[in-house]
Short mmCIF file of C-alpha atoms in Angstrom, two decimals:
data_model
loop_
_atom_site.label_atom_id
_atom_site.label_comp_id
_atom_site.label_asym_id
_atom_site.label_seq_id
_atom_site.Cartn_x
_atom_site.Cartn_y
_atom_site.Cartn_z
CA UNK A 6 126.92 50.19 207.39
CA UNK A 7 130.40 51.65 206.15
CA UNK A 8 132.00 48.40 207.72
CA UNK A 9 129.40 45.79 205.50
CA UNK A 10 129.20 47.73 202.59
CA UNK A 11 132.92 47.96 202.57
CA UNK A 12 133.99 43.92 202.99
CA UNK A 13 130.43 43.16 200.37
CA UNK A 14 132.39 45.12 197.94
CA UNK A 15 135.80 43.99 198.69
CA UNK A 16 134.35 40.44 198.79
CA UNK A 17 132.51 41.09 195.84
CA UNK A 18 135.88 42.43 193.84
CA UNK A 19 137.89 39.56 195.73
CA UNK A 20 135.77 37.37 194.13
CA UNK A 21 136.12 38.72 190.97
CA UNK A 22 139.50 39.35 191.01
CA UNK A 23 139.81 35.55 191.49
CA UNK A 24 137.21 34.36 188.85
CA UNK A 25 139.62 37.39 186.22
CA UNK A 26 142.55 35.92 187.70
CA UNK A 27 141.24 31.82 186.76
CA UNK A 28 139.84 33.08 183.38
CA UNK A 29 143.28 34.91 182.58
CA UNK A 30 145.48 31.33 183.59
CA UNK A 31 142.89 29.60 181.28
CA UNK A 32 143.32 31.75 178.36
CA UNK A 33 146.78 32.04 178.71
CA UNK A 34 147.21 28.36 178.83
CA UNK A 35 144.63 27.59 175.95
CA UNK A 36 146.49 30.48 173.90
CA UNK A 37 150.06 28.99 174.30
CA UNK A 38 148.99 25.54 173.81
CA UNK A 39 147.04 26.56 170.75
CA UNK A 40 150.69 28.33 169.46
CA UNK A 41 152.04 25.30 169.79
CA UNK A 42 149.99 23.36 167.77
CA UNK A 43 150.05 26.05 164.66
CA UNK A 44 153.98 25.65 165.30
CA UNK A 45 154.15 22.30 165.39
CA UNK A 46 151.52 21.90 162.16
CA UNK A 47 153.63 24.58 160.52
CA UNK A 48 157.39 22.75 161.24
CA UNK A 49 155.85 19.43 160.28
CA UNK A 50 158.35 18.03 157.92
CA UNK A 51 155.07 16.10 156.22
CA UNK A 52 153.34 19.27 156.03
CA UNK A 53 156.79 20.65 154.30
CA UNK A 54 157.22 18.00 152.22
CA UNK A 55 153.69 18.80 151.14
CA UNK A 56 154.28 22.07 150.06
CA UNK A 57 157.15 20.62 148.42
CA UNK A 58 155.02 18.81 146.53
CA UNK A 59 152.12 21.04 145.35
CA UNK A 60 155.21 23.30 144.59
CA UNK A 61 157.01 20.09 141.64
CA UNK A 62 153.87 20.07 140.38
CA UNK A 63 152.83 23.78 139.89
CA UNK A 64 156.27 24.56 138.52
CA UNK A 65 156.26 21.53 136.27
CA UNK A 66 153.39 22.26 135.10
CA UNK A 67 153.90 25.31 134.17
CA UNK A 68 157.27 24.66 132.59
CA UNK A 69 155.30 21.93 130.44
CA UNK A 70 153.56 24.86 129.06
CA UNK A 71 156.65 27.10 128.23
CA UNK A 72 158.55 24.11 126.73
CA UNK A 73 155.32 24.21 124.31
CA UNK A 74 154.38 27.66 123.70
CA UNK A 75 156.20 28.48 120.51
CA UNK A 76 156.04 31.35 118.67
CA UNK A 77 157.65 31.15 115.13
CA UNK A 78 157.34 35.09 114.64
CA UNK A 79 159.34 35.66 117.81
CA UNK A 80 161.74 32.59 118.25
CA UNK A 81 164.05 34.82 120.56
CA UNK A 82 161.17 35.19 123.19
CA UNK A 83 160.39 31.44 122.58
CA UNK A 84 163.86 30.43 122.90
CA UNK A 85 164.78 32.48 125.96
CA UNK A 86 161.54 30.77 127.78
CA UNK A 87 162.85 27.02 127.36
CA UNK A 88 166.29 28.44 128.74
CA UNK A 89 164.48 30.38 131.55
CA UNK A 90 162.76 26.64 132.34
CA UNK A 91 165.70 24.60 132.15
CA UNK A 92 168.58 23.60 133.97
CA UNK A 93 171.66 21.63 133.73
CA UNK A 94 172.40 19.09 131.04
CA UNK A 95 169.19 20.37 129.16
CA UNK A 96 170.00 23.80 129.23
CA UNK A 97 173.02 22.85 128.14
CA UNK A 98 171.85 21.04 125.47
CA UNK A 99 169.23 23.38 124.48
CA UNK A 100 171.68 26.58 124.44
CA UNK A 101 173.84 24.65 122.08
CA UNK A 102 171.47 23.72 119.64
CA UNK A 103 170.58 27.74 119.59
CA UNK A 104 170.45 28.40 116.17
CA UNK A 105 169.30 25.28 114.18
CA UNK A 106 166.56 25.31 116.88
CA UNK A 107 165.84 29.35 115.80
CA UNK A 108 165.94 28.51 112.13
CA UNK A 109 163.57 25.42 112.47
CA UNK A 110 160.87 27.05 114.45
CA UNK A 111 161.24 30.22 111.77
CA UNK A 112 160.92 27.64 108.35
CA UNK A 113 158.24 25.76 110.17
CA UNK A 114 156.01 28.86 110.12
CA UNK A 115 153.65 26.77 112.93
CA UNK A 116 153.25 27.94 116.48
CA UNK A 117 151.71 26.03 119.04
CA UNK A 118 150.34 26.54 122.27
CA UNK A 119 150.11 24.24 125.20
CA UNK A 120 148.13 23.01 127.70
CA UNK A 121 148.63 20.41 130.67
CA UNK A 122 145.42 18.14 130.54
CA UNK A 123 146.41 16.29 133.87
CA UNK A 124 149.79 15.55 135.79
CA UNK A 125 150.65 14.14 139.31
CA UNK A 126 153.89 13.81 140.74
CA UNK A 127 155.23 10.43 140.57
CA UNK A 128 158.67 11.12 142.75
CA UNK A 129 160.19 13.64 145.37
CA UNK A 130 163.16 13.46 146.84
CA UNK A 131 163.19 16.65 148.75
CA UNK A 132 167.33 16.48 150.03
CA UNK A 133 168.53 15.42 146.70
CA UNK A 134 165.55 18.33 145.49
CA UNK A 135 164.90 16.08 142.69
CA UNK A 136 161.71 14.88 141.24
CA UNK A 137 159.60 13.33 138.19
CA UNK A 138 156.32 14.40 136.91
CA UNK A 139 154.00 12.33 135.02
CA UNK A 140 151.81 14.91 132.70
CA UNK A 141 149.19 14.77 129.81
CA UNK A 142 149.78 17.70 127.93
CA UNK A 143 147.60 18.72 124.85
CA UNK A 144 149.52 20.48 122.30
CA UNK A 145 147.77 22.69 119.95
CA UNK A 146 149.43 23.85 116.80
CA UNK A 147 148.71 26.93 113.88
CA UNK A 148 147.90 26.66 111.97
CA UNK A 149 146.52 23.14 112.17
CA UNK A 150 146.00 22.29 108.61
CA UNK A 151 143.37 19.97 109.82
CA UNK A 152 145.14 17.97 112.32
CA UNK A 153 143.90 17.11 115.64
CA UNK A 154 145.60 18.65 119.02
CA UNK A 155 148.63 16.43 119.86
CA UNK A 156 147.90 14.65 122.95
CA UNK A 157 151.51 13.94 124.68
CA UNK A 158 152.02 11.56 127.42
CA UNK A 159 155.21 13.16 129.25
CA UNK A 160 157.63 12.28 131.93
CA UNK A 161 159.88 15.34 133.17
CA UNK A 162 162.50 15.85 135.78
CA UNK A 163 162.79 18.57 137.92
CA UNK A 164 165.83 20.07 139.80
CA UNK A 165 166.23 22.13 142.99
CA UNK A 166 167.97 25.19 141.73
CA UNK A 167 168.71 28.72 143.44
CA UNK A 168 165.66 30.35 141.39
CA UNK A 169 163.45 27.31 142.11
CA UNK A 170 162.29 23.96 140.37
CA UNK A 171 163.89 23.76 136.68
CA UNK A 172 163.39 21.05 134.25
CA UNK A 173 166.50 19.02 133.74
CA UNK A 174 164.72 16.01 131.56
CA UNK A 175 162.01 15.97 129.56
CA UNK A 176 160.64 12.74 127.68
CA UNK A 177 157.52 11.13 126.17
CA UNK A 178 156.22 8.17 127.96
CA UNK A 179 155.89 5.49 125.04
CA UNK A 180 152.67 3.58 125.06
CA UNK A 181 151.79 1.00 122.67
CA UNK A 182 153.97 0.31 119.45
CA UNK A 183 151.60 2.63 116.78
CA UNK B 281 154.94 17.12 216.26
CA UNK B 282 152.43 17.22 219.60
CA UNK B 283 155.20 17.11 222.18
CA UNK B 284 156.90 19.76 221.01
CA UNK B 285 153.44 22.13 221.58
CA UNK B 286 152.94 21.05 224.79
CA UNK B 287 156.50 21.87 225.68
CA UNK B 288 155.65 24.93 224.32
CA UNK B 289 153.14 25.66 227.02
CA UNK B 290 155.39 28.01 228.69
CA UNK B 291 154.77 30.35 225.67
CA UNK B 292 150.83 30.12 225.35
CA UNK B 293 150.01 32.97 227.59
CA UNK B 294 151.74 35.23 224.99
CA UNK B 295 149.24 34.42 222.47
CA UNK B 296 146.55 33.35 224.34
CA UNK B 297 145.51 37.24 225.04
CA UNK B 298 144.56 37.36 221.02
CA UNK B 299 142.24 33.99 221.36
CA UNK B 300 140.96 34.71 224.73
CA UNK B 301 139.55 37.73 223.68
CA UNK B 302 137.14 35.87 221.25
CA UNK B 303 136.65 32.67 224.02
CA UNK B 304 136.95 34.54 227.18
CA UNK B 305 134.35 32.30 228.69
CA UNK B 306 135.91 28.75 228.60
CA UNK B 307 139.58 29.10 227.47
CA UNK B 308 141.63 30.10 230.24
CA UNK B 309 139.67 27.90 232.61
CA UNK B 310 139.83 25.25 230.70
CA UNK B 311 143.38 25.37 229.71
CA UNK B 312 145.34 22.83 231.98
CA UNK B 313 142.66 19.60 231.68
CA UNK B 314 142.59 20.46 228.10
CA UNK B 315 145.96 18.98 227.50
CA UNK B 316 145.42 15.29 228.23
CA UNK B 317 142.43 15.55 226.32
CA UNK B 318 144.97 16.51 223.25
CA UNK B 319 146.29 12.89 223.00
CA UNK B 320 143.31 12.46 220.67
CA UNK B 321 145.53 14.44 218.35
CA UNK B 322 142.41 15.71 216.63
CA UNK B 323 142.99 19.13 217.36
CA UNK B 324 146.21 20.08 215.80
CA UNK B 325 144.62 18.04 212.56
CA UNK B 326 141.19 20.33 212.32
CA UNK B 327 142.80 23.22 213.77
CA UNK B 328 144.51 25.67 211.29
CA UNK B 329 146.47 27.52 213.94
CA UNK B 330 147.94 26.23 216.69
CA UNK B 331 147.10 28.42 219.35
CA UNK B 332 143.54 28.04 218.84
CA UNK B 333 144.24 23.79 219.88
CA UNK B 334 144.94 24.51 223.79
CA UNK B 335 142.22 27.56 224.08
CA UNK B 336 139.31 25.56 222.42
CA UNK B 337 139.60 21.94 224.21
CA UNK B 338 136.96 21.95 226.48
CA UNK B 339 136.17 18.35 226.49
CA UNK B 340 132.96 17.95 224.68
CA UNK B 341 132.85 20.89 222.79
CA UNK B 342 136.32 20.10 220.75
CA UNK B 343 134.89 19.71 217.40
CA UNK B 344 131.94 22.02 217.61
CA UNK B 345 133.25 24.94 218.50
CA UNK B 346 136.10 24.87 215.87
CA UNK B 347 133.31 25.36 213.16
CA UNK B 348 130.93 27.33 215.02
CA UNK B 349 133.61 29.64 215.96
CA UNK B 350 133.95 31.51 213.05
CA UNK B 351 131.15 33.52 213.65
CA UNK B 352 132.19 34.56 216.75
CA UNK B 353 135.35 35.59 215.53
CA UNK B 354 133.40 37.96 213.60
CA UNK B 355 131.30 39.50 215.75
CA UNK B 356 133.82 40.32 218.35
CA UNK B 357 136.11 41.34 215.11
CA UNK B 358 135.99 45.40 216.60
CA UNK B 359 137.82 44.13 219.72
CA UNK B 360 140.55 42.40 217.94
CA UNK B 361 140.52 44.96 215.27
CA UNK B 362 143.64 46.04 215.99
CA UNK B 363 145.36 42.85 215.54
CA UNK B 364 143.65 42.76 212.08
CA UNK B 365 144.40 45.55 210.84
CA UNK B 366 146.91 44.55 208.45
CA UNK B 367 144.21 42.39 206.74
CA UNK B 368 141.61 44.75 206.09
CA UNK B 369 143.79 46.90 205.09
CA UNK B 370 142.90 46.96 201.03
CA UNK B 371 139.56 47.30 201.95
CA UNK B 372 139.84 50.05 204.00
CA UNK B 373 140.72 51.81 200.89
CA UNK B 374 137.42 51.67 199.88
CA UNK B 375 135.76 53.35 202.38
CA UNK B 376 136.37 56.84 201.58
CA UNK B 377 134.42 55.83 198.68
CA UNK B 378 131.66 53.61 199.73
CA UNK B 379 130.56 56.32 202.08
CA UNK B 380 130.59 59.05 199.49
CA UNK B 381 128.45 57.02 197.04
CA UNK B 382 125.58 57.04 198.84
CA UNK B 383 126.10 60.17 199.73
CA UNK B 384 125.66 60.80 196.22
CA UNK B 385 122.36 59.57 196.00
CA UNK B 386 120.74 60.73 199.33
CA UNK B 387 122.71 64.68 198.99
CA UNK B 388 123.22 65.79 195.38
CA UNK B 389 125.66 67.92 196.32
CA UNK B 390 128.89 69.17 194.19
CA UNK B 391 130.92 69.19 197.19
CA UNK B 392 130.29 65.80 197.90
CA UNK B 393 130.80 64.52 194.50
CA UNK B 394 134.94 65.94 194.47
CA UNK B 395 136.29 63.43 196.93
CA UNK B 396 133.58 60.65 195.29
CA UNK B 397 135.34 61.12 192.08
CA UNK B 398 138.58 60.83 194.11
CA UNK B 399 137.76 57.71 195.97
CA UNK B 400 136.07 56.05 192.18
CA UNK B 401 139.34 57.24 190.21
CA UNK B 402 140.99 55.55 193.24
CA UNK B 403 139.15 52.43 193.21
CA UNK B 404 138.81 51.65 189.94
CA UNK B 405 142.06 51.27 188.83
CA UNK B 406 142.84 49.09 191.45
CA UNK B 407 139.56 47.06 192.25
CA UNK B 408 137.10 46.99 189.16
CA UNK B 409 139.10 48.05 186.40
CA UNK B 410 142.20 45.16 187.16
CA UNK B 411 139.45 42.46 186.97
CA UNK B 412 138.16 43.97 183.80
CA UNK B 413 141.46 44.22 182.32
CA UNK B 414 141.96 40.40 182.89
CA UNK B 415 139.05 39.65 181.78
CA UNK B 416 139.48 41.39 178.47
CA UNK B 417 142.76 40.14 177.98
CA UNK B 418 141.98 36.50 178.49
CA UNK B 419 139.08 37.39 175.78
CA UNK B 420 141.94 38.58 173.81
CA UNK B 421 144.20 35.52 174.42
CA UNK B 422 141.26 33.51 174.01
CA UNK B 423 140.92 34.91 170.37
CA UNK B 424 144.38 34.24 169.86
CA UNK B 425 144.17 30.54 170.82
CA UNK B 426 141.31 29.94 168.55
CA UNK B 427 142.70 31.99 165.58
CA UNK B 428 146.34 29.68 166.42
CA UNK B 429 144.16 26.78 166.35
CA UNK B 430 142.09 27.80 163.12
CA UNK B 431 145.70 27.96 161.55
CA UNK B 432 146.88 24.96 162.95
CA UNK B 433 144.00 23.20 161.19
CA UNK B 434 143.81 24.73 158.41
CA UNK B 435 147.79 23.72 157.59
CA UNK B 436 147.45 20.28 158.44
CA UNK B 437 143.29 19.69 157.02
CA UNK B 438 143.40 22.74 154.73
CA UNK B 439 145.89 23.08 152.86
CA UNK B 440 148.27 20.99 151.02
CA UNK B 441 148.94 18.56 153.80
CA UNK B 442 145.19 17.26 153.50
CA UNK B 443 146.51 15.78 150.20
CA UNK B 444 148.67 12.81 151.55
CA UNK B 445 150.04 11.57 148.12
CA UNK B 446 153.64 10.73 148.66
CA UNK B 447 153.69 12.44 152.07
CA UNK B 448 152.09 9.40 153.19
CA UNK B 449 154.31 6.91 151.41
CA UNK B 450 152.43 3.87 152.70
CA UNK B 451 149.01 4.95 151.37
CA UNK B 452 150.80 6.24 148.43
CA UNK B 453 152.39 3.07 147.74
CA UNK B 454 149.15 1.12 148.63
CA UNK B 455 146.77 2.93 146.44
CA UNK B 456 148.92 2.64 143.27
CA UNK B 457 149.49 -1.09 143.83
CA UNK B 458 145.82 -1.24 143.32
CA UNK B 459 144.57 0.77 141.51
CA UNK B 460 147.69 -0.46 138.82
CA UNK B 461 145.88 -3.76 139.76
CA UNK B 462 142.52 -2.32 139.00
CA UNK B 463 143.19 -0.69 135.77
CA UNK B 464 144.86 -3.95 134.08
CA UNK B 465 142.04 -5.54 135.24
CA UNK B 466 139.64 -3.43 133.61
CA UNK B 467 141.28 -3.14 130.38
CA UNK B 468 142.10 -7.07 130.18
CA UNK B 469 140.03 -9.78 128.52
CA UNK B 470 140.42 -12.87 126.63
CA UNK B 471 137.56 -14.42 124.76
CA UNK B 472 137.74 -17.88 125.77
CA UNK B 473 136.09 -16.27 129.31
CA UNK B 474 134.61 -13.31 128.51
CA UNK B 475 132.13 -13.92 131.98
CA UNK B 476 135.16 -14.42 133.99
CA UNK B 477 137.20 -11.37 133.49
CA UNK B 478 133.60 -9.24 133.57
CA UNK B 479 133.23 -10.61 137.35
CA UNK B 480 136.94 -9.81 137.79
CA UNK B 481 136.17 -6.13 136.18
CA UNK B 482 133.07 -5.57 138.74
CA UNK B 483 134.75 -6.67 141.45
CA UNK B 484 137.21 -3.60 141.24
CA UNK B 485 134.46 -1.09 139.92
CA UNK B 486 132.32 0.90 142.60
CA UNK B 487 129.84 3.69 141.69
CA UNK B 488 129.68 5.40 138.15
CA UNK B 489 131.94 3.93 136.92
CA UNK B 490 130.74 0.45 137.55
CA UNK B 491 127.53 1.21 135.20
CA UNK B 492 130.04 2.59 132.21
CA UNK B 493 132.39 -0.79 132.48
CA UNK B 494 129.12 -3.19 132.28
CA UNK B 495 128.13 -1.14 129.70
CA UNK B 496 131.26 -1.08 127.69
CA UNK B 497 131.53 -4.48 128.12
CA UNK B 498 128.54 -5.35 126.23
CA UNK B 499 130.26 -3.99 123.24
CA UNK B 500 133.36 -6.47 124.44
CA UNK B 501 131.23 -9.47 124.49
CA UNK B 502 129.41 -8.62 120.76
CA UNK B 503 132.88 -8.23 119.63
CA UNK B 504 135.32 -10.24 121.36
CA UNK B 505 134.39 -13.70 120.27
CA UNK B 506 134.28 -13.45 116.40
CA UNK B 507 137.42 -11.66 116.55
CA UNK B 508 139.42 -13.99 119.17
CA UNK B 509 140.48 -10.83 120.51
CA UNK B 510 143.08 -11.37 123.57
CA UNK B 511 143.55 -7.70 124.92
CA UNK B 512 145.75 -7.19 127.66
CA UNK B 513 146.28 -3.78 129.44
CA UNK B 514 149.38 -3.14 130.98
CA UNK B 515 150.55 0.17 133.17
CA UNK B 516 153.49 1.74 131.93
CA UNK B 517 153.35 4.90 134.42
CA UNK B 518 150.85 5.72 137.58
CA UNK B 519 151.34 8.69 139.71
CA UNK B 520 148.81 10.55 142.73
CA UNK B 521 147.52 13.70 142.31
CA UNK B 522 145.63 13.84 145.22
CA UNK B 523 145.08 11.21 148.62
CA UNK B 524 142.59 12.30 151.35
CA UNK B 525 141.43 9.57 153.46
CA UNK B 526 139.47 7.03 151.44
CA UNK B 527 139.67 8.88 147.77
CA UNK B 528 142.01 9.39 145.68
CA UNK B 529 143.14 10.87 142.35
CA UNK B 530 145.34 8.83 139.74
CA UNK B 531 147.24 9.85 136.83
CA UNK B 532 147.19 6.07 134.54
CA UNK B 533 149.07 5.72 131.84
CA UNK B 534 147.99 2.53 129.93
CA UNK B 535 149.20 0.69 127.11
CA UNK B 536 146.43 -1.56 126.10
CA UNK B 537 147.74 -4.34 123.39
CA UNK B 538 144.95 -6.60 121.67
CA UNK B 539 146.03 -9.23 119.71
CA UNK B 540 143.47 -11.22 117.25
CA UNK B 541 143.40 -14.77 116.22
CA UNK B 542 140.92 -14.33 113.76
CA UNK B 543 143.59 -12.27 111.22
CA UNK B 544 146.45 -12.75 113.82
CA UNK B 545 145.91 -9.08 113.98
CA UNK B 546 148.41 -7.74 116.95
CA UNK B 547 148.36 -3.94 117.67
CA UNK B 548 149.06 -1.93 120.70
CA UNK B 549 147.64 1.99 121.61
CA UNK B 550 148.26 4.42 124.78
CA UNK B 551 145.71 5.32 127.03
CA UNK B 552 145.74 7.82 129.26
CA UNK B 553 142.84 8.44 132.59
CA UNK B 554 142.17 10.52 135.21
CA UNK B 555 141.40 7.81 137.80
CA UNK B 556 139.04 8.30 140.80
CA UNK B 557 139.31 5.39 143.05
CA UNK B 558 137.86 5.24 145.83
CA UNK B 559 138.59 3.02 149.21
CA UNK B 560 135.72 0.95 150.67
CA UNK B 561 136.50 -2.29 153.01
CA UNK B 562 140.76 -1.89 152.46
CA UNK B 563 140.03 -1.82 149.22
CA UNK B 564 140.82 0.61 146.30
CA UNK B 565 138.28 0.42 143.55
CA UNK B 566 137.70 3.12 140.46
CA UNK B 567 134.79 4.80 141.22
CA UNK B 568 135.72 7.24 137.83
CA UNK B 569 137.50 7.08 134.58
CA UNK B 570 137.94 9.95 132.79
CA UNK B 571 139.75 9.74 129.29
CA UNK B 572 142.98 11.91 128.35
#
């Protein structure tokens, strides 16, 4: 009795044991393999460059929107914003022309808020970290004194800096001859 | 590899007394004619071990009693137990315990239950619970892989690598080159064949948007011909917002000049769309056109 009882158990754990054992080596493999892939998906240098990507046009967005927000009650705050967005030869540019740009905004007595209607990335070139964005950006100005938001068909450039993506060009895209 | 056993011959009797003991009846007898019968050379094939080659051969019964015989092997296991004993070794283990646990049920005694908890805090850890553990960490590992794999598809289908515009440079490249097509196509028209460049239109319209360009080119074709209009639509900047598979989404930046013999009239205007276009038989068509 001891003697069948005994090996129907240890058979019956043997057997176990081995099916544990199998179960284990299957996991194990379909857990590393599985690693691998995220791993590989995450290193991808498409999936990188995609992120890249989503990241130019975020940013440029975004810096669309400072280079229009204008506040002629606080021009320092609306100032220090374009510089903040900028880099190289149009931060340059834009710190020299400091204070005519201050007094304009101030004798204007018109702020304006903006707002990027649509915009796609036209070019990335992620070593050189440069790229262009194509945007529609719908300007809206107070007051208005009945005029229509200004729709403006832009083209910027964006640079790789040490604090991120920075305009370094900014244009209008010229349509028609109007 | 057969000569060499039968030179071995000399040797057999030292193992033989393990075999015998389960074949008493027929092996040493039939020991000496069994080796011609060898030749065949099936033995050492179906045979694991070697001794068991020269013991079994009894002419007729060579194959037979090499499956059959594990039962005996069995039954007479007590005799040869000490021979075995390193195998059952694990399992004898658990007998302390297996005897206790029915002891359990048949005497409810406390006495008997001291050395049962013994033996089960003995077994487990080595018997059930090992098994267990495996099993719950290849549950665990199992979890793992599919969480790894949820991530792995979630960065490539997911997230920003689902949108292939200028990660996939050849799409990219192909779906501006027509839908730059497209768009000049649907904003170009002379009057001299107003029916020709409405085929043209359809052929690169799909969906809504088809419906609105037949429609809007209605007001073309009242117009058009009394003014001698000539309006060609050119694209001055195109970029993709978004490219999954067989849809897409266009920035178009149009400039649209119309010139008009009737007061020689010439004037050009920007227009900007969203753009959906849409892929169906290699071909990029605007499905959507949504003004800016």
């Amino acid at each position: 009795m001891a003697n069948q009882q005994t090996t129907s158990v240890g058979r019956w754990q043997g057997a176990l044991s081995a099916v544990a054992a199998v179960l284990l080596l299957a996991a194990l493999i379909f857990c590393g393999v599985s690693l691998v892939s995220w791993l590989g998906a995450s290193g991808d240098e498409s999936v990188q460059f995609a992120d890249t990507r989503d990241d130019v046009l975020r940013v440029g967005k975004q810096e669309l929107v400072n280079f229009y927000t204008l506040d002629y009650k606080n021009p320092d705050a609306s100032f220090d914003r374009l510089v903040q967005s900028s880099t190289g030869d149009l931060a340059t540019a834009i710190k020299q022309g400091e204070a005519t740009w201050k007094k304009q905004l101030t004798d204007q007595k018109t702020s304006s808020t903006a707002k990027v209607l649509d915009a796609a990335v036209t070019e990335l070139d992620d070593r050189a970290g440069t790229a262009t964005v194509a945007a529609i950006v719908e300007v809206d100005v107070t007051p208005d004194n009945g005029k229509p938001a200004n729709r403006l068909p832009m083209q910027i450039q964006l640079s790789r800096t040490d604090q991120g993506w920075k305009l370094s060009q900014a244009g209008s895209i010229v349509l028609g001859s109007q | 590899m057969p000569p060499p056993r039968r030179n071995a011959n000399a040797q057999q009797p030292v193992r033989r007394p393990r075999v015998a003991g389960l074949r008493r009846p027929t092996a040493p007898n039939t020991t000496p004619p069994s080796e011609p019968e060898r030749v065949s050379g099936q033995l050492p094939v179906t045979g694991d071990a070697v001794d068991s080659g020269p013991v079994d051969s009894v002419e007729t019964e060579v194959v037979a009693p090499e499956v059959n015989g594990v039962e005996p092997v069995q039954r007479e296991f007590p005799k040869v137990f000490p021979d075995r004993a390193p195998e059952p070794e694990p399992e004898a283990d658990v007998e302390p315990d297996a005897e206790p646990e029915p002891a359990k049920q048949r005497r409810p005694l406390g006495e008997r239950l001291a050395p049962a908890g013994r033996a089960l805090a003995r077994l487990r850890p080595r018997t059930v619970l090992g098994p267990i553990v495996m099993i719950l960490v290849a549950a665990v590992l199992t979890a793992a892989g599919f969480l790894f794999r949820g991530q792995a598809g979630l960065v490539l289908d997911g997230g920003s690598a689902a949108n292939t515009a200028l990660t996939d440079t050849g799409a990219t490249t192909d779906v501006i080159t027509q839908v730059t097509r497209d768009m000049e196509t649907v904003s170009s028209y002379k009057y001299t064949d107003l029916a020709g460049a409405q085929k043209a239109g359809q052929a690169v319209s799909t969906g809504g948007f088809l419906d609105d360009y037949n429609k809007l080119f209605e007001q073309v074709k009242a117009q058009a011909p009394a003014q001698k209009a000539v309006v060609t639509g050119q694209v001055a900047k195109i970029g993709v917002r978004q490219l999954q598979g067989d849809n897409a989404e266009l920035l178009v930046f149009v400039t649209q000049t119309t010139t008009r013999a009737d007061n020689n009239a010439s004037n050009s205007v920007g227009l900007v769309y969203t753009v959906d276009a849409t892929r169906s038989g290699g071909k990029w068509l605007i499905s959507k056109l949504t003004p800016r």
